Amino acid sequence: MELKFSKVERKGPITIITLSRPEVYNALHIDAHFELNKVFDDFAADPEQWVAVVTGAGDKAFCAGNDLKWQAAGGKRGWDKGGFAGLTSRFDCDKPIIAAVNGVAMGGGFEIALACDLIIASENATFALPEPRVGLAALAGGLHRLPRQIGLKRAMGMILTARHVSAKEGHELGFVNEVVPQGEALAGALRWAETITKNSPMSIRASKQTIRRGLAVSLEQAIEEQREYPAVKAMVASQDYIEGPKAFSEKRPPKWQGK
């Protein structure tokens, strides 16, 4: 598929996905959503790709969210089953996804970042769910993910005021993992991704799936059911499950196969 609104680069087992509409601060419309849904489908299905990093083209914006000018001009709205940017409703991908936030992350752009497993933000990054200021609401996951990630009162403080939050405050609130100098968001995210790839991808997928499913039920139920989760069963049946202890006993780096 020819990509018009995004770019994809593969660096070993790491997929770099760049939202590429810099003329509108990487704001997204229906065609971009459908394109990105296919991009993330391809990443999820590729056994050679273990971690994804999502960033925005240019040095001003990660993603300004919904393309309001497109909407105001009568442009059709909507997205595929994966949700906003093909990501916000993607609950079946057990591979880690990292947001490299290199500037503005507003509305749907912030929702994309919240849907990722980690957020690495440059010092000039700004986050907000400003939808109420234009008569909308953050219905691509922001109203649900933010309270779960930083607590109800802190989330209410951001959502009801629609205020902008700096990368530094985002780190203090707990939704940003690391703040890096301006221009280094992608490099910082790749550093995290490369560290993740030193671990067994089978273990990483089992860990992510267990965390996600476990948070939806009681602690007792999560512990009782975790060994029946598909990614956990796949890990136990994998070559990596044998290779890890063997490499440790032989005092050598493991050779992960991801199967």
PDB file of C-alpha atoms in Angstrom:
ATOM      1  CA  MET A   1       0.000   0.000   0.000  1.00  0.00           C
ATOM      2  CA  GLU A   2       1.267   3.445  -0.939  1.00  0.00           C
ATOM      3  CA  LEU A   3       1.441   5.612   2.176  1.00  0.00           C
ATOM      4  CA  LYS A   4       0.206   9.196   1.803  1.00  0.00           C
ATOM      5  CA  PHE A   5      -0.242  10.347   5.390  1.00  0.00           C
ATOM      6  CA  SER A   6       2.381   8.339   7.263  1.00  0.00           C
ATOM      7  CA  LYS A   7       5.840   6.875   6.899  1.00  0.00           C
ATOM      8  CA  VAL A   8       7.133   3.502   8.057  1.00  0.00           C
ATOM      9  CA  GLU A   9      10.755   2.593   8.719  1.00  0.00           C
ATOM     10  CA  ARG A  10      12.069  -0.660  10.125  1.00  0.00           C
ATOM     11  CA  LYS A  11      15.189  -0.698  12.248  1.00  0.00           C
ATOM     12  CA  GLY A  12      15.893  -4.338  13.059  1.00  0.00           C
ATOM     13  CA  PRO A  13      12.927  -5.553  15.144  1.00  0.00           C
ATOM     14  CA  ILE A  14      11.701  -1.973  15.716  1.00  0.00           C
ATOM     15  CA  THR A  15       9.054  -0.336  13.496  1.00  0.00           C
ATOM     16  CA  ILE A  16       9.065   3.490  13.389  1.00  0.00           C
ATOM     17  CA  ILE A  17       5.695   4.936  12.361  1.00  0.00           C
ATOM     18  CA  THR A  18       5.619   8.657  11.585  1.00  0.00           C
ATOM     19  CA  LEU A  19       2.367  10.594  11.335  1.00  0.00           C
ATOM     20  CA  SER A  20       3.071  12.731   8.284  1.00  0.00           C
ATOM     21  CA  ARG A  21       0.768  15.694   7.719  1.00  0.00           C
ATOM     22  CA  PRO A  22       3.107  18.424   8.983  1.00  0.00           C
ATOM     23  CA  GLU A  23       1.222  21.161   7.127  1.00  0.00           C
ATOM     24  CA  VAL A  24      -1.647  20.681   9.628  1.00  0.00           C
ATOM     25  CA  TYR A  25       0.460  19.735  12.664  1.00  0.00           C
ATOM     26  CA  ASN A  26      -0.096  16.066  11.808  1.00  0.00           C
ATOM     27  CA  ALA A  27      -3.835  16.361  12.458  1.00  0.00           C
ATOM     28  CA  LEU A  28      -5.686  13.334  11.083  1.00  0.00           C
ATOM     29  CA  HIS A  29      -8.734  12.812   8.890  1.00  0.00           C
ATOM     30  CA  ILE A  30     -10.643   9.730   7.757  1.00  0.00           C
ATOM     31  CA  ASP A  31      -8.183   8.696   5.029  1.00  0.00           C
ATOM     32  CA  ALA A  32      -5.255   8.948   7.441  1.00  0.00           C
ATOM     33  CA  HIS A  33      -7.092   6.844  10.030  1.00  0.00           C
ATOM     34  CA  PHE A  34      -7.736   4.048   7.546  1.00  0.00           C
ATOM     35  CA  GLU A  35      -4.148   4.152   6.312  1.00  0.00           C
ATOM     36  CA  LEU A  36      -2.743   3.983   9.834  1.00  0.00           C
ATOM     37  CA  ASN A  37      -5.076   1.132  10.717  1.00  0.00           C
ATOM     38  CA  LYS A  38      -3.446  -0.905   7.937  1.00  0.00           C
ATOM     39  CA  VAL A  39       0.033   0.185   9.107  1.00  0.00           C
ATOM     40  CA  PHE A  40      -0.639  -1.073  12.621  1.00  0.00           C
ATOM     41  CA  ASP A  41      -2.259  -4.258  11.288  1.00  0.00           C
ATOM     42  CA  ASP A  42       0.952  -4.960   9.372  1.00  0.00           C
ATOM     43  CA  PHE A  43       3.103  -4.284  12.440  1.00  0.00           C
ATOM     44  CA  ALA A  44       0.983  -6.535  14.653  1.00  0.00           C
ATOM     45  CA  ALA A  45       1.088  -9.382  12.125  1.00  0.00           C
ATOM     46  CA  ASP A  46       4.833  -9.239  11.375  1.00  0.00           C
ATOM     47  CA  PRO A  47       6.732 -11.782  13.543  1.00  0.00           C
ATOM     48  CA  GLU A  48      10.014 -10.006  12.821  1.00  0.00           C
ATOM     49  CA  GLN A  49       8.804  -6.721  14.334  1.00  0.00           C
ATOM     50  CA  TRP A  50       8.763  -6.642  18.139  1.00  0.00           C
ATOM     51  CA  VAL A  51       8.304  -3.000  19.165  1.00  0.00           C
ATOM     52  CA  ALA A  52       6.761   0.065  17.498  1.00  0.00           C
ATOM     53  CA  VAL A  53       7.624   3.732  17.992  1.00  0.00           C
ATOM     54  CA  VAL A  54       5.069   6.364  16.927  1.00  0.00           C
ATOM     55  CA  THR A  55       6.096   9.963  16.301  1.00  0.00           C
ATOM     56  CA  GLY A  56       5.107  13.018  14.267  1.00  0.00           C
ATOM     57  CA  ALA A  57       6.750  14.608  11.232  1.00  0.00           C
ATOM     58  CA  GLY A  58       8.541  17.905  11.803  1.00  0.00           C
ATOM     59  CA  ASP A  59       9.612  19.501  15.051  1.00  0.00           C
ATOM     60  CA  LYS A  60       6.377  21.230  16.084  1.00  0.00           C
ATOM     61  CA  ALA A  61       3.809  18.506  16.535  1.00  0.00           C
ATOM     62  CA  PHE A  62       3.282  14.884  17.434  1.00  0.00           C
ATOM     63  CA  CYS A  63      -0.365  15.167  16.417  1.00  0.00           C
ATOM     64  CA  ALA A  64      -2.846  18.023  16.767  1.00  0.00           C
ATOM     65  CA  GLY A  65      -5.709  15.533  16.851  1.00  0.00           C
ATOM     66  CA  ASN A  66      -8.796  15.627  14.664  1.00  0.00           C
ATOM     67  CA  ASP A  67      -8.461  17.764  11.515  1.00  0.00           C
ATOM     68  CA  LEU A  68     -11.100  20.357  12.432  1.00  0.00           C
ATOM     69  CA  LYS A  69     -10.678  22.306   9.187  1.00  0.00           C
ATOM     70  CA  TRP A  70     -11.421  19.123   7.255  1.00  0.00           C
ATOM     71  CA  GLN A  71     -14.497  18.572   9.424  1.00  0.00           C
ATOM     72  CA  ALA A  72     -15.648  22.199   9.144  1.00  0.00           C
ATOM     73  CA  ALA A  73     -15.392  21.996   5.359  1.00  0.00           C
ATOM     74  CA  GLY A  74     -17.808  19.080   5.372  1.00  0.00           C
ATOM     75  CA  GLY A  75     -15.220  16.303   5.288  1.00  0.00           C
ATOM     76  CA  LYS A  76     -16.543  12.894   6.307  1.00  0.00           C
ATOM     77  CA  ARG A  77     -15.473  11.692   9.758  1.00  0.00           C
ATOM     78  CA  GLY A  78     -14.752   8.151  10.888  1.00  0.00           C
ATOM     79  CA  TRP A  79     -12.096   5.511  11.337  1.00  0.00           C
ATOM     80  CA  ASP A  80     -11.525   1.780  10.986  1.00  0.00           C
ATOM     81  CA  LYS A  81     -11.836  -0.826  13.745  1.00  0.00           C
ATOM     82  CA  GLY A  82      -8.481   0.207  15.267  1.00  0.00           C
ATOM     83  CA  GLY A  83      -9.862   3.594  16.236  1.00  0.00           C
ATOM     84  CA  PHE A  84      -8.251   7.033  15.970  1.00  0.00           C
ATOM     85  CA  ALA A  85      -4.951   6.636  14.052  1.00  0.00           C
ATOM     86  CA  GLY A  86      -5.690   2.912  13.907  1.00  0.00           C
ATOM     87  CA  LEU A  87      -4.578   2.673  17.517  1.00  0.00           C
ATOM     88  CA  THR A  88      -6.976   3.974  20.184  1.00  0.00           C
ATOM     89  CA  SER A  89      -9.324   0.960  19.906  1.00  0.00           C
ATOM     90  CA  ARG A  90      -6.596  -1.587  19.202  1.00  0.00           C
ATOM     91  CA  PHE A  91      -6.851  -3.810  22.267  1.00  0.00           C
ATOM     92  CA  ASP A  92      -5.495  -7.014  20.743  1.00  0.00           C
ATOM     93  CA  CYS A  93      -1.880  -5.969  20.081  1.00  0.00           C
ATOM     94  CA  ASP A  94       0.430  -7.421  22.718  1.00  0.00           C
ATOM     95  CA  LYS A  95       3.575  -5.874  21.241  1.00  0.00           C
ATOM     96  CA  PRO A  96       4.875  -2.736  23.014  1.00  0.00           C
ATOM     97  CA  ILE A  97       4.116   0.609  21.357  1.00  0.00           C
ATOM     98  CA  ILE A  98       6.018   3.746  22.386  1.00  0.00           C
ATOM     99  CA  ALA A  99       4.967   7.341  21.718  1.00  0.00           C
ATOM    100  CA  ALA A 100       7.838   9.718  20.873  1.00  0.00           C
ATOM    101  CA  VAL A 101       6.071  13.019  21.478  1.00  0.00           C
ATOM    102  CA  ASN A 102       8.059  15.750  19.733  1.00  0.00           C
ATOM    103  CA  GLY A 103       5.717  18.726  20.172  1.00  0.00           C
ATOM    104  CA  VAL A 104       1.973  19.332  20.344  1.00  0.00           C
ATOM    105  CA  ALA A 105      -0.158  16.338  21.388  1.00  0.00           C
ATOM    106  CA  MET A 106      -3.683  17.705  21.493  1.00  0.00           C
ATOM    107  CA  GLY A 107      -7.045  15.981  21.607  1.00  0.00           C
ATOM    108  CA  GLY A 108      -6.813  12.863  19.479  1.00  0.00           C
ATOM    109  CA  GLY A 109      -3.030  13.305  19.417  1.00  0.00           C
ATOM    110  CA  PHE A 110      -2.939  12.985  23.198  1.00  0.00           C
ATOM    111  CA  GLU A 111      -5.321  10.034  22.939  1.00  0.00           C
ATOM    112  CA  ILE A 112      -2.882   8.307  20.569  1.00  0.00           C
ATOM    113  CA  ALA A 113      -0.078   8.803  23.108  1.00  0.00           C
ATOM    114  CA  LEU A 114      -2.252   7.557  25.985  1.00  0.00           C
ATOM    115  CA  ALA A 115      -3.024   4.422  23.949  1.00  0.00           C
ATOM    116  CA  CYS A 116       0.708   3.666  23.751  1.00  0.00           C
ATOM    117  CA  ASP A 117       2.500   1.723  26.486  1.00  0.00           C
ATOM    118  CA  LEU A 118       5.179   4.351  27.087  1.00  0.00           C
ATOM    119  CA  ILE A 119       5.425   8.084  26.401  1.00  0.00           C
ATOM    120  CA  ILE A 120       8.808   9.725  25.815  1.00  0.00           C
ATOM    121  CA  ALA A 121       8.372  13.484  25.456  1.00  0.00           C
ATOM    122  CA  SER A 122      10.647  16.292  24.368  1.00  0.00           C
ATOM    123  CA  GLU A 123      10.852  19.374  26.599  1.00  0.00           C
ATOM    124  CA  ASN A 124       8.672  21.351  24.179  1.00  0.00           C
ATOM    125  CA  ALA A 125       5.867  18.770  24.162  1.00  0.00           C
ATOM    126  CA  THR A 126       2.411  19.955  25.205  1.00  0.00           C
ATOM    127  CA  PHE A 127      -0.544  17.768  26.103  1.00  0.00           C
ATOM    128  CA  ALA A 128      -4.266  18.531  26.382  1.00  0.00           C
ATOM    129  CA  LEU A 129      -7.771  17.244  25.815  1.00  0.00           C
ATOM    130  CA  PRO A 130      -9.212  20.565  24.590  1.00  0.00           C
ATOM    131  CA  GLU A 131     -12.314  19.131  22.879  1.00  0.00           C
ATOM    132  CA  PRO A 132     -14.802  20.992  25.152  1.00  0.00           C
ATOM    133  CA  ARG A 133     -13.448  24.287  23.797  1.00  0.00           C
ATOM    134  CA  VAL A 134     -14.767  23.378  20.339  1.00  0.00           C
ATOM    135  CA  GLY A 135     -17.965  21.650  21.429  1.00  0.00           C
ATOM    136  CA  LEU A 136     -16.599  18.103  21.315  1.00  0.00           C
ATOM    137  CA  ALA A 137     -15.488  15.447  23.827  1.00  0.00           C
ATOM    138  CA  ALA A 138     -12.421  13.163  23.929  1.00  0.00           C
ATOM    139  CA  LEU A 139     -14.273  10.017  22.917  1.00  0.00           C
ATOM    140  CA  ALA A 140     -11.304   8.230  21.320  1.00  0.00           C
ATOM    141  CA  GLY A 141     -10.271   6.873  24.713  1.00  0.00           C
ATOM    142  CA  GLY A 142      -8.961   9.977  26.448  1.00  0.00           C
ATOM    143  CA  LEU A 143     -11.863  10.267  28.896  1.00  0.00           C
ATOM    144  CA  HIS A 144     -11.266   6.682  29.985  1.00  0.00           C
ATOM    145  CA  ARG A 145      -7.494   6.256  29.765  1.00  0.00           C
ATOM    146  CA  LEU A 146      -6.418   9.469  31.492  1.00  0.00           C
ATOM    147  CA  PRO A 147      -8.308   8.802  34.778  1.00  0.00           C
ATOM    148  CA  ARG A 148      -6.993   5.249  34.810  1.00  0.00           C
ATOM    149  CA  GLN A 149      -3.426   6.412  34.268  1.00  0.00           C
ATOM    150  CA  ILE A 150      -3.173   9.414  36.601  1.00  0.00           C
ATOM    151  CA  GLY A 151      -6.163   9.146  38.937  1.00  0.00           C
ATOM    152  CA  LEU A 152      -9.644  10.635  38.869  1.00  0.00           C
ATOM    153  CA  LYS A 153      -9.096  14.072  40.417  1.00  0.00           C
ATOM    154  CA  ARG A 154      -5.963  14.860  38.413  1.00  0.00           C
ATOM    155  CA  ALA A 155      -7.663  13.756  35.210  1.00  0.00           C
ATOM    156  CA  MET A 156     -10.778  15.770  35.999  1.00  0.00           C
ATOM    157  CA  GLY A 157      -8.559  18.798  36.533  1.00  0.00           C
ATOM    158  CA  MET A 158      -7.160  18.464  33.025  1.00  0.00           C
ATOM    159  CA  ILE A 159     -10.346  17.425  31.238  1.00  0.00           C
ATOM    160  CA  LEU A 160     -12.840  19.893  32.719  1.00  0.00           C
ATOM    161  CA  THR A 161     -10.541  22.888  32.236  1.00  0.00           C
ATOM    162  CA  ALA A 162      -9.156  21.702  28.864  1.00  0.00           C
ATOM    163  CA  ARG A 163      -5.844  23.147  30.025  1.00  0.00           C
ATOM    164  CA  HIS A 164      -2.450  22.523  28.428  1.00  0.00           C
ATOM    165  CA  VAL A 165       0.114  20.457  30.323  1.00  0.00           C
ATOM    166  CA  SER A 166       3.869  20.613  29.735  1.00  0.00           C
ATOM    167  CA  ALA A 167       6.084  17.555  29.360  1.00  0.00           C
ATOM    168  CA  LYS A 168       7.540  18.266  32.795  1.00  0.00           C
ATOM    169  CA  GLU A 169       4.113  18.328  34.434  1.00  0.00           C
ATOM    170  CA  GLY A 170       3.098  15.254  32.443  1.00  0.00           C
ATOM    171  CA  HIS A 171       6.055  13.456  33.988  1.00  0.00           C
ATOM    172  CA  GLU A 172       5.045  14.648  37.446  1.00  0.00           C
ATOM    173  CA  LEU A 173       1.447  13.528  36.857  1.00  0.00           C
ATOM    174  CA  GLY A 174       2.706  10.134  35.749  1.00  0.00           C
ATOM    175  CA  PHE A 175       1.647   9.760  32.116  1.00  0.00           C
ATOM    176  CA  VAL A 176       5.091  10.654  30.693  1.00  0.00           C
ATOM    177  CA  ASN A 177       7.884   8.125  31.292  1.00  0.00           C
ATOM    178  CA  GLU A 178      10.806  10.393  30.415  1.00  0.00           C
ATOM    179  CA  VAL A 179      11.394  13.981  29.331  1.00  0.00           C
ATOM    180  CA  VAL A 180      14.270  14.518  26.898  1.00  0.00           C
ATOM    181  CA  PRO A 181      15.786  17.645  25.298  1.00  0.00           C
ATOM    182  CA  GLN A 182      13.957  19.207  22.359  1.00  0.00           C
ATOM    183  CA  GLY A 183      14.637  17.287  19.181  1.00  0.00           C
ATOM    184  CA  GLU A 184      15.512  14.034  20.974  1.00  0.00           C
ATOM    185  CA  ALA A 185      12.092  12.433  21.472  1.00  0.00           C
ATOM    186  CA  LEU A 186      12.587   9.821  18.759  1.00  0.00           C
ATOM    187  CA  ALA A 187      16.131   9.026  19.897  1.00  0.00           C
ATOM    188  CA  GLY A 188      14.876   8.645  23.469  1.00  0.00           C
ATOM    189  CA  ALA A 189      12.027   6.373  22.405  1.00  0.00           C
ATOM    190  CA  LEU A 190      14.391   4.242  20.316  1.00  0.00           C
ATOM    191  CA  ARG A 191      16.653   3.871  23.343  1.00  0.00           C
ATOM    192  CA  TRP A 192      13.713   2.483  25.303  1.00  0.00           C
ATOM    193  CA  ALA A 193      12.711   0.253  22.370  1.00  0.00           C
ATOM    194  CA  GLU A 194      16.213  -1.154  21.997  1.00  0.00           C
ATOM    195  CA  THR A 195      16.313  -1.941  25.716  1.00  0.00           C
ATOM    196  CA  ILE A 196      12.991  -3.778  25.398  1.00  0.00           C
ATOM    197  CA  THR A 197      14.304  -5.860  22.481  1.00  0.00           C
ATOM    198  CA  LYS A 198      17.042  -7.254  24.718  1.00  0.00           C
ATOM    199  CA  ASN A 199      14.290  -9.218  26.437  1.00  0.00           C
ATOM    200  CA  SER A 200      12.363 -12.165  25.050  1.00  0.00           C
ATOM    201  CA  PRO A 201       9.524 -10.856  22.850  1.00  0.00           C
ATOM    202  CA  MET A 202       7.433 -13.784  24.045  1.00  0.00           C
ATOM    203  CA  SER A 203       7.898 -12.663  27.650  1.00  0.00           C
ATOM    204  CA  ILE A 204       7.190  -9.040  26.766  1.00  0.00           C
ATOM    205  CA  ARG A 205       3.929  -9.938  25.009  1.00  0.00           C
ATOM    206  CA  ALA A 206       2.892 -12.199  27.871  1.00  0.00           C
ATOM    207  CA  SER A 207       3.646  -9.413  30.342  1.00  0.00           C
ATOM    208  CA  LYS A 208       1.690  -6.762  28.422  1.00  0.00           C
ATOM    209  CA  GLN A 209      -1.311  -9.019  27.901  1.00  0.00           C
ATOM    210  CA  THR A 210      -1.325 -10.072  31.554  1.00  0.00           C
ATOM    211  CA  ILE A 211      -1.193  -6.463  32.753  1.00  0.00           C
ATOM    212  CA  ARG A 212      -3.966  -5.339  30.394  1.00  0.00           C
ATOM    213  CA  ARG A 213      -6.306  -8.233  31.161  1.00  0.00           C
ATOM    214  CA  GLY A 214      -5.506  -8.227  34.857  1.00  0.00           C
ATOM    215  CA  LEU A 215      -6.450  -4.572  35.269  1.00  0.00           C
ATOM    216  CA  ALA A 216      -9.958  -5.353  34.019  1.00  0.00           C
ATOM    217  CA  VAL A 217     -10.718  -7.830  36.828  1.00  0.00           C
ATOM    218  CA  SER A 218     -10.008  -8.269  40.531  1.00  0.00           C
ATOM    219  CA  LEU A 219      -6.489  -9.058  41.703  1.00  0.00           C
ATOM    220  CA  GLU A 220      -7.617 -12.486  42.863  1.00  0.00           C
ATOM    221  CA  GLN A 221      -9.171 -13.318  39.503  1.00  0.00           C
ATOM    222  CA  ALA A 222      -6.171 -11.974  37.591  1.00  0.00           C
ATOM    223  CA  ILE A 223      -3.700 -14.173  39.456  1.00  0.00           C
ATOM    224  CA  GLU A 224      -5.996 -17.181  39.190  1.00  0.00           C
ATOM    225  CA  GLU A 225      -6.536 -16.834  35.434  1.00  0.00           C
ATOM    226  CA  GLN A 226      -3.202 -15.476  34.166  1.00  0.00           C
ATOM    227  CA  ARG A 227      -1.708 -18.815  33.147  1.00  0.00           C
ATOM    228  CA  GLU A 228      -4.610 -19.318  30.763  1.00  0.00           C
ATOM    229  CA  TYR A 229      -3.980 -16.065  28.883  1.00  0.00           C
ATOM    230  CA  PRO A 230      -3.015 -16.859  25.256  1.00  0.00           C
ATOM    231  CA  ALA A 231       0.281 -14.926  25.316  1.00  0.00           C
ATOM    232  CA  VAL A 232       1.315 -16.593  28.586  1.00  0.00           C
ATOM    233  CA  LYS A 233       0.576 -20.050  27.170  1.00  0.00           C
ATOM    234  CA  ALA A 234       2.501 -19.133  24.002  1.00  0.00           C
ATOM    235  CA  MET A 235       5.470 -18.013  26.102  1.00  0.00           C
ATOM    236  CA  VAL A 236       5.560 -21.264  28.067  1.00  0.00           C
ATOM    237  CA  ALA A 237       5.436 -23.295  24.844  1.00  0.00           C
ATOM    238  CA  SER A 238       8.125 -21.225  23.097  1.00  0.00           C
ATOM    239  CA  GLN A 239      11.786 -21.810  22.284  1.00  0.00           C
ATOM    240  CA  ASP A 240      12.573 -18.600  24.165  1.00  0.00           C
ATOM    241  CA  TYR A 241      11.237 -20.224  27.349  1.00  0.00           C
ATOM    242  CA  ILE A 242      13.989 -22.830  26.955  1.00  0.00           C
ATOM    243  CA  GLU A 243      16.672 -20.477  25.659  1.00  0.00           C
ATOM    244  CA  GLY A 244      16.477 -17.972  28.542  1.00  0.00           C
ATOM    245  CA  PRO A 245      17.438 -20.292  31.423  1.00  0.00           C
ATOM    246  CA  LYS A 246      19.917 -22.120  29.168  1.00  0.00           C
ATOM    247  CA  ALA A 247      21.739 -18.898  28.238  1.00  0.00           C
ATOM    248  CA  PHE A 248      21.776 -17.835  31.885  1.00  0.00           C
ATOM    249  CA  SER A 249      23.330 -21.120  32.997  1.00  0.00           C
ATOM    250  CA  GLU A 250      25.895 -20.944  30.197  1.00  0.00           C
ATOM    251  CA  LYS A 251      26.715 -17.313  31.070  1.00  0.00           C
ATOM    252  CA  ARG A 252      26.042 -15.970  27.576  1.00  0.00           C
ATOM    253  CA  PRO A 253      23.580 -13.532  26.016  1.00  0.00           C
ATOM    254  CA  PRO A 254      20.336 -15.246  24.981  1.00  0.00           C
ATOM    255  CA  LYS A 255      19.441 -15.612  21.302  1.00  0.00           C
ATOM    256  CA  TRP A 256      15.752 -14.795  21.209  1.00  0.00           C
ATOM    257  CA  GLN A 257      13.685 -16.230  18.378  1.00  0.00           C
ATOM    258  CA  GLY A 258      10.324 -14.753  19.298  1.00  0.00           C
ATOM    259  CA  LYS A 259       8.688 -18.128  18.979  1.00  0.00           C
TER     260      LYS A 259
END
